Short mmCIF file of C-alpha atoms and ligand atoms in Angstrom, two decimals:
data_model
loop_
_atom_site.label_atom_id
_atom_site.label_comp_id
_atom_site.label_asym_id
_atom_site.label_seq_id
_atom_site.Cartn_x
_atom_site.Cartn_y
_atom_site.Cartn_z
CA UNK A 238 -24.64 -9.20 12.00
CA UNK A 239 -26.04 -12.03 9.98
CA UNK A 240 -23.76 -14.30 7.92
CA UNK A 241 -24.78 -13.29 4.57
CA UNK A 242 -23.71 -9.47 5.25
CA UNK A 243 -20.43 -10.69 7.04
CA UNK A 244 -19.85 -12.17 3.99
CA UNK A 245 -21.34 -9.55 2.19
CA UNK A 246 -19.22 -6.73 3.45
CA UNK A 247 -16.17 -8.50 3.07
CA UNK A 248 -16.42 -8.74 -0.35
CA UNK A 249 -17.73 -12.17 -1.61
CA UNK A 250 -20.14 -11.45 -3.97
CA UNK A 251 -23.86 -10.45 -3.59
CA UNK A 252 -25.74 -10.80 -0.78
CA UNK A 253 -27.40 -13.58 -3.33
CA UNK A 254 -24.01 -15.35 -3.68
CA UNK A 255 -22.97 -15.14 -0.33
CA UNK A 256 -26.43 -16.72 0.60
CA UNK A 257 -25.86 -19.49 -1.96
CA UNK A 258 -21.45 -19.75 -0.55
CA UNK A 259 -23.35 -20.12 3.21
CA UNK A 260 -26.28 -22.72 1.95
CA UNK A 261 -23.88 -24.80 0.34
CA UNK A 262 -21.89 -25.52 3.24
CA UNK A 263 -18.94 -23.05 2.31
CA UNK A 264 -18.54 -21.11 5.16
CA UNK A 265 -17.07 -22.05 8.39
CA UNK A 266 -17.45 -19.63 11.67
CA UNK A 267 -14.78 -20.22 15.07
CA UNK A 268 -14.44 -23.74 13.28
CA UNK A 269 -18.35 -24.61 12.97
CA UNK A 270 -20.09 -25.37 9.93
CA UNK A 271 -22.88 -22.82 8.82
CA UNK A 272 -25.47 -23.53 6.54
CA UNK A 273 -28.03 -20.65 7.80
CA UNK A 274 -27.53 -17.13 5.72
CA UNK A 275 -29.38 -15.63 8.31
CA UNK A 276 -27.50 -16.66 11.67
CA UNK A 277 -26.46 -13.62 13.49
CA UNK A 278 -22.96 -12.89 15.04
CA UNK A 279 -20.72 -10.76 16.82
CA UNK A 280 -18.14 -9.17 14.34
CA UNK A 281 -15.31 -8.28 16.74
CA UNK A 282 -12.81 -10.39 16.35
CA UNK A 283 -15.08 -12.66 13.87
CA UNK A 284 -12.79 -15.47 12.04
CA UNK A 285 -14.37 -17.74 9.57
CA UNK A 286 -13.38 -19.66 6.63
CA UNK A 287 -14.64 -19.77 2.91
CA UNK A 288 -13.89 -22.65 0.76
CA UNK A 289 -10.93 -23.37 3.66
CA UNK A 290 -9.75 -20.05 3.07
CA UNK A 291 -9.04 -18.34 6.63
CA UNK A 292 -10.77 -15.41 7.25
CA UNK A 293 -10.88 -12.46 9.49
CA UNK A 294 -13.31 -10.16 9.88
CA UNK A 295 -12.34 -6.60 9.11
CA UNK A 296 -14.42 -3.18 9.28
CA UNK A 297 -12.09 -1.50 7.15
CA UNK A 298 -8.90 -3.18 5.46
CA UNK A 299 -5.75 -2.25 6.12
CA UNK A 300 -2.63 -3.98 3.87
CA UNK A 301 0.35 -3.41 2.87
CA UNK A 302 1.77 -4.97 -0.27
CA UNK A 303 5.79 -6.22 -1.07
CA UNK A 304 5.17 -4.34 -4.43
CA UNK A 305 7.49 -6.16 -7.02
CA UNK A 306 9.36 -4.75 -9.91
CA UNK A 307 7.10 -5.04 -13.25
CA UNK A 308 3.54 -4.67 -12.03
CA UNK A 309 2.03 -1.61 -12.20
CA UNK A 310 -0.26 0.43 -9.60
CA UNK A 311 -3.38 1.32 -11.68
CA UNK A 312 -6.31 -0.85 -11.88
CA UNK A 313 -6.23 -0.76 -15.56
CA UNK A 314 -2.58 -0.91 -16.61
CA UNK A 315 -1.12 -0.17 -19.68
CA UNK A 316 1.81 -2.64 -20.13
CA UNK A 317 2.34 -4.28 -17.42
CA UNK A 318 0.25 -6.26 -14.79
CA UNK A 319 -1.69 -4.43 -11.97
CA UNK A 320 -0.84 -4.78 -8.73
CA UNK A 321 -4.63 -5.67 -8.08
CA UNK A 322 -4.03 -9.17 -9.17
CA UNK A 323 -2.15 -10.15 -6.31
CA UNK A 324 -4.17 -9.48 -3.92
CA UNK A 325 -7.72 -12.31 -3.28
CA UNK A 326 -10.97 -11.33 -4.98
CA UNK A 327 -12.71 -10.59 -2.00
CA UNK A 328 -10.41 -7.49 -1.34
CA UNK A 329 -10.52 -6.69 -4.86
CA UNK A 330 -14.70 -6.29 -4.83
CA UNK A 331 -15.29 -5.01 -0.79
CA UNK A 332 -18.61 -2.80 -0.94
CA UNK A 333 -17.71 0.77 0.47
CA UNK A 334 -20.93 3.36 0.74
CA UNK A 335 -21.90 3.92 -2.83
CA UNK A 336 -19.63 1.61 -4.76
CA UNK A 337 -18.27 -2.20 -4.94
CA UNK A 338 -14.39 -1.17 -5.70
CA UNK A 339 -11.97 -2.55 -2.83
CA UNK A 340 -9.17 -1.74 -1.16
CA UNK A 341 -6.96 0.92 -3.29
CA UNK A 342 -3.09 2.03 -3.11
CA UNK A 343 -2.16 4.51 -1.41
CA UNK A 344 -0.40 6.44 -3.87
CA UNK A 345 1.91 4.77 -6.77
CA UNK A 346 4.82 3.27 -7.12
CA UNK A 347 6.52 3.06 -10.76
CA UNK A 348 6.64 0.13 -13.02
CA UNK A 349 10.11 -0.66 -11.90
CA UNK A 350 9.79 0.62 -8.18
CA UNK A 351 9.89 -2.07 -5.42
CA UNK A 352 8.85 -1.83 -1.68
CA UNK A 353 6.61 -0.96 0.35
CA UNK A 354 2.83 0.08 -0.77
CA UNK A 355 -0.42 0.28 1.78
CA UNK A 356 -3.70 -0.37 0.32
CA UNK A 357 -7.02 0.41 2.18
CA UNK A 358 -10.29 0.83 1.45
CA UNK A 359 -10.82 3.33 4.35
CA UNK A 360 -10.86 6.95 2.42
CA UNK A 361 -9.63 9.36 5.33
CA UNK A 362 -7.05 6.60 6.03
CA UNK A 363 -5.82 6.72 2.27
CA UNK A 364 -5.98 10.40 2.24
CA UNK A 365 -3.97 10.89 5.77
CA UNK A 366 -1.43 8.88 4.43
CA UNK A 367 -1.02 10.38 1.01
CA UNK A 368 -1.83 13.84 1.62
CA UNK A 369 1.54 16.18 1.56
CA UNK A 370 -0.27 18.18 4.17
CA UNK A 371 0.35 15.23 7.06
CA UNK A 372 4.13 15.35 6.09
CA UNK A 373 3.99 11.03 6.42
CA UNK A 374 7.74 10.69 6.15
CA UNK A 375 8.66 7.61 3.58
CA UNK A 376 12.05 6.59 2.97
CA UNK A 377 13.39 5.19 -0.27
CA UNK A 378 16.74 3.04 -1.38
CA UNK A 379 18.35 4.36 -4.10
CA UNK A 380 20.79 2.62 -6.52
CA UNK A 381 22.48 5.47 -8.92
CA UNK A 382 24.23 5.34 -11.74
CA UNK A 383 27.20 8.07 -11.00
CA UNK A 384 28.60 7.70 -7.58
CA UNK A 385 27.10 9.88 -4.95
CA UNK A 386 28.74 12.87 -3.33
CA UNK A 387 28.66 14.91 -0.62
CA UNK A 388 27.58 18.01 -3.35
CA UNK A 389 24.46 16.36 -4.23
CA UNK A 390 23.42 15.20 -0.96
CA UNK A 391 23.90 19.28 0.29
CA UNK A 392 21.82 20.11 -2.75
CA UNK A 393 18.99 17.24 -2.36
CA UNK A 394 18.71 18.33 1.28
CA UNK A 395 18.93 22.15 0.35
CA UNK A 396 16.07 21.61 -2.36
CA UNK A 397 16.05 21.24 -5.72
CA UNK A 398 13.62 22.72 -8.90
CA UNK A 399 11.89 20.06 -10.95
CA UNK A 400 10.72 20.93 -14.41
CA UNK A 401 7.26 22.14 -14.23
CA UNK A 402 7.35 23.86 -10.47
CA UNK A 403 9.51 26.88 -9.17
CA UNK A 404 9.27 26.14 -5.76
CA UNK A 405 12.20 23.72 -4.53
CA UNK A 406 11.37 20.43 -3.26
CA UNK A 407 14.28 19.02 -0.33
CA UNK A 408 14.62 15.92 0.79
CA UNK A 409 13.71 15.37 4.78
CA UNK A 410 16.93 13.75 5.24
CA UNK A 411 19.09 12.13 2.61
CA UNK A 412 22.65 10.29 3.25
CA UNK A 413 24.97 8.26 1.34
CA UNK A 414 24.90 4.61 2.43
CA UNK A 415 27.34 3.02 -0.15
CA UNK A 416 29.10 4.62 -3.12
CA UNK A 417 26.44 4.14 -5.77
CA UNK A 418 23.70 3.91 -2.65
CA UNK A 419 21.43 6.23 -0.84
CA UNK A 420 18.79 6.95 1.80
CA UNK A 421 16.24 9.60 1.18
CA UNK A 422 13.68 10.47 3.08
CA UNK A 423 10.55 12.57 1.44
CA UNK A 424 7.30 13.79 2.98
CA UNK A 425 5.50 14.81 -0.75
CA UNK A 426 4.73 12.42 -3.17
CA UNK A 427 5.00 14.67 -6.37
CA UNK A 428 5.57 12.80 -9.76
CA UNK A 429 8.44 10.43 -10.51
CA UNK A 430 9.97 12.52 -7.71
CA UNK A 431 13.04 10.26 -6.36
CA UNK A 432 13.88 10.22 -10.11
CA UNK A 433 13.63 14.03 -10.82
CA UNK A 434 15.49 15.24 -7.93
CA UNK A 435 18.44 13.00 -8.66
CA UNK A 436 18.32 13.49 -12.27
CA UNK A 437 18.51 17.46 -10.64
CA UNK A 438 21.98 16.96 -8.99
CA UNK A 439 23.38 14.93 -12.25
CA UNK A 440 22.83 11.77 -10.99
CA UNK A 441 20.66 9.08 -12.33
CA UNK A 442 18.35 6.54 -10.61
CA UNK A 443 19.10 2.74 -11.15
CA UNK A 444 16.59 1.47 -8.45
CA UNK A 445 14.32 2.26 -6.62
CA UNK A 446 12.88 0.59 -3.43
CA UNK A 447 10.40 2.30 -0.77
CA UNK A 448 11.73 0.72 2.99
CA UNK A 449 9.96 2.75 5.08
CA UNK A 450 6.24 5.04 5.61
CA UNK A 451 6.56 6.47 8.91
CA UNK A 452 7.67 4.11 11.69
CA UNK A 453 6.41 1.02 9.63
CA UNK A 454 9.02 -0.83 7.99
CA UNK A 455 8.42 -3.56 5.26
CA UNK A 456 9.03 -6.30 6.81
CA UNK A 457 12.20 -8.77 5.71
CA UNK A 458 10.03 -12.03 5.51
CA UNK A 459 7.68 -10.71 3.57
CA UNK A 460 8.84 -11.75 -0.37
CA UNK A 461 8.02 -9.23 -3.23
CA UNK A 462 4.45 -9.90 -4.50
CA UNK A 463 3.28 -10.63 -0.91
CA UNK A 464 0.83 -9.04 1.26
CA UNK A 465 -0.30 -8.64 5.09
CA UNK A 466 -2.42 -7.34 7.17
CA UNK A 467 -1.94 -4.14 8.95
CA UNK A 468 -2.02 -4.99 12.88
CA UNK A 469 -3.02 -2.06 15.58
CA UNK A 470 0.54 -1.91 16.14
CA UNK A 471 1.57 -1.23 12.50
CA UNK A 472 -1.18 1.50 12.53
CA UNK A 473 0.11 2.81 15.06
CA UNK A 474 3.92 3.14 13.91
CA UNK A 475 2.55 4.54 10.57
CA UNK A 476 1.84 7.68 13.33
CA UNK A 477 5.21 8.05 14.26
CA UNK A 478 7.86 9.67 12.27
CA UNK A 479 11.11 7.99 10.72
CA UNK A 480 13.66 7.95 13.22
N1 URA B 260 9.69 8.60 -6.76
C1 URA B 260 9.88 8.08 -7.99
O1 URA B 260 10.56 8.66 -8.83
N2 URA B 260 9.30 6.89 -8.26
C2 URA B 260 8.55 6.18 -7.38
O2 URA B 260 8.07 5.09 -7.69
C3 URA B 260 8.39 6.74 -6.10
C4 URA B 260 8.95 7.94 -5.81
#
C-alpha cells in the first residue's frame, strides 16, 4: 500500500495532509526516513512513526480504555468531558467505508462508572460485543450503601423487575465479596442496569467499576484514563466466558 493511504487509513488527515506529513520528512517506516507519498509497502506488521510518535499499523482498531470517573461516553457530552479526548487524533478521525468517525465505545459506561470500556471501529466487532444476543458476560464491582445480604443476592440472581419492563432481568452470577461489596456478573446491557437492580433489592449503588468482559480483564498497570491495544490474545479471551 503506498504511504500516503497507510497514513491515510490510519487516520491522519487527508490523503492531501498525509502527503504533505510524508514530504516534510514526518514519517518514519522500520526506522527509515520517508519523504516519497507514493512508496509502496507491506502492511502486515507495518510500524512507523509520525512526528516520533510510534506507530503500528492496524486494519481495524481494537482498544480498550481505563475509563475514569467524570468523563462521559458520548462524543458530544453534556457536562462532563468525553471519553474521546483521551484517546490520539488519529483514532479519533480513522476513515471507515462511508464516513471519517473513529473508533467508538462499545456500549456506555456512566458519568461516575470506572473500568473497563473497548472501543473499535470494526462494526460486527462492536455489535458482537454489545449485542444481548451473544450473552458477552461482563462483571462489575459494586460498592453499596446498605450492607449486602444473602436476601438480595437470592433475589439479584433469581431476577428482578425494573421500572419500564415486566420481564425480570437476573444477574449471571452475583456474590458478596465484602460487607458493603459485590461481584455481579451481567450478560445485557439495559439502562443504568447495575443501579436499577440494586436499587430493586433496597440497596443502593455507591460505585461502580466494570473488571471484567468475558475472559479479558483490565489490566492492574493500566491507570484510569489510559488506553491499549487489544493483542490476538486479548481477542481471543474476550471469546471465552467469565470463569
Ligand atoms: N450499569 C449501570 O447502572 N451503570 C453502568 O455504568 C454500567 C452498568
Amino acid at each position: 500500500m503506498q504511504l500516503q493511504d497507510i497514513l491515510f487509513s490510519q487516520g491522519f488527515g487527508t490523503r492531501r495532509v498525509c502527503a504533505g506529513l510524508i514530504q516534510l520528512g514526518h514519517v518514519t517506516v522500520a526506522g527509515a526516513p520517508c519523504t516519497d507519498p507514493g512508496a509502496e509497502f507491506p502492511t502486515e506488521g507495518l510500524r512507523f512513526t509520525v512526528q516520533g510518535v510510534d506507530w503500528p499499523f492496524a486494519d481495524k482498531a481494537y482498544l480498550l480504555l481505563h475509563k475514569p470517573a467524570g468523563t462521559e461516553c458520548s462524543q458530544k457530552p453534556s457536562a462532563w468531558p468525553s471519553i474521546y479526548t483521551l484517546l490520539p487524533g488519529p483514532l479519533r478521525q480513522r476513515p471507515t467505508k462511508s464516513s471519517i468517525q473513529g473508533v467508538q465505545a462499545v456500549g456506555r459506561l456512566d458519568q461516575d462508572t470506572t473500568g473497563l470500556l473497548l472501543m473499535s471501529d470494526d462494526g460486527s466487532f462492536i455489535h458482537r460485543m454489545s449485542s444481548p444476543k451473544h450473552h458477552v458476560p461482563k462483571v462489575y464491582e459494586v460498592r453499596t450503601k446498605h450492607p449486602v445480604d444473602a436476601e438480595q443476592v437470592r433475589r439479584l440472581l433469581e431476577g428482578v423487575v425494573l421500572d419500564d419492563d415486566p420481564k425480570p432481568v437476573a444477574a449471571a452470577a452475583c456474590e458478596a465479596t465484602g460487607e458493603l461489596e459485590l461481584r455481579l456478573t451481567l450478560t445485557e446491557g439495559k439502562y443504568h442496569q447495575v443501579k436499577r437492580m440494586i436499587a430493586a433489592v433496597g440497596n443502593r449503588v455507591e460505585g461502580l467499576h466494570r473488571s471484567r468482559i468475558g475472559g479479558l480483564v483490565l489490566p492492574a498497570d493500566l491507570a484510569a484514563g489510559r488506553w491499549r491495544w487489544l493483542g490476538v490474545e486479548d481477542l481471543a479471551a474476550l471469546r471465552e466466558p467469565s470463569p
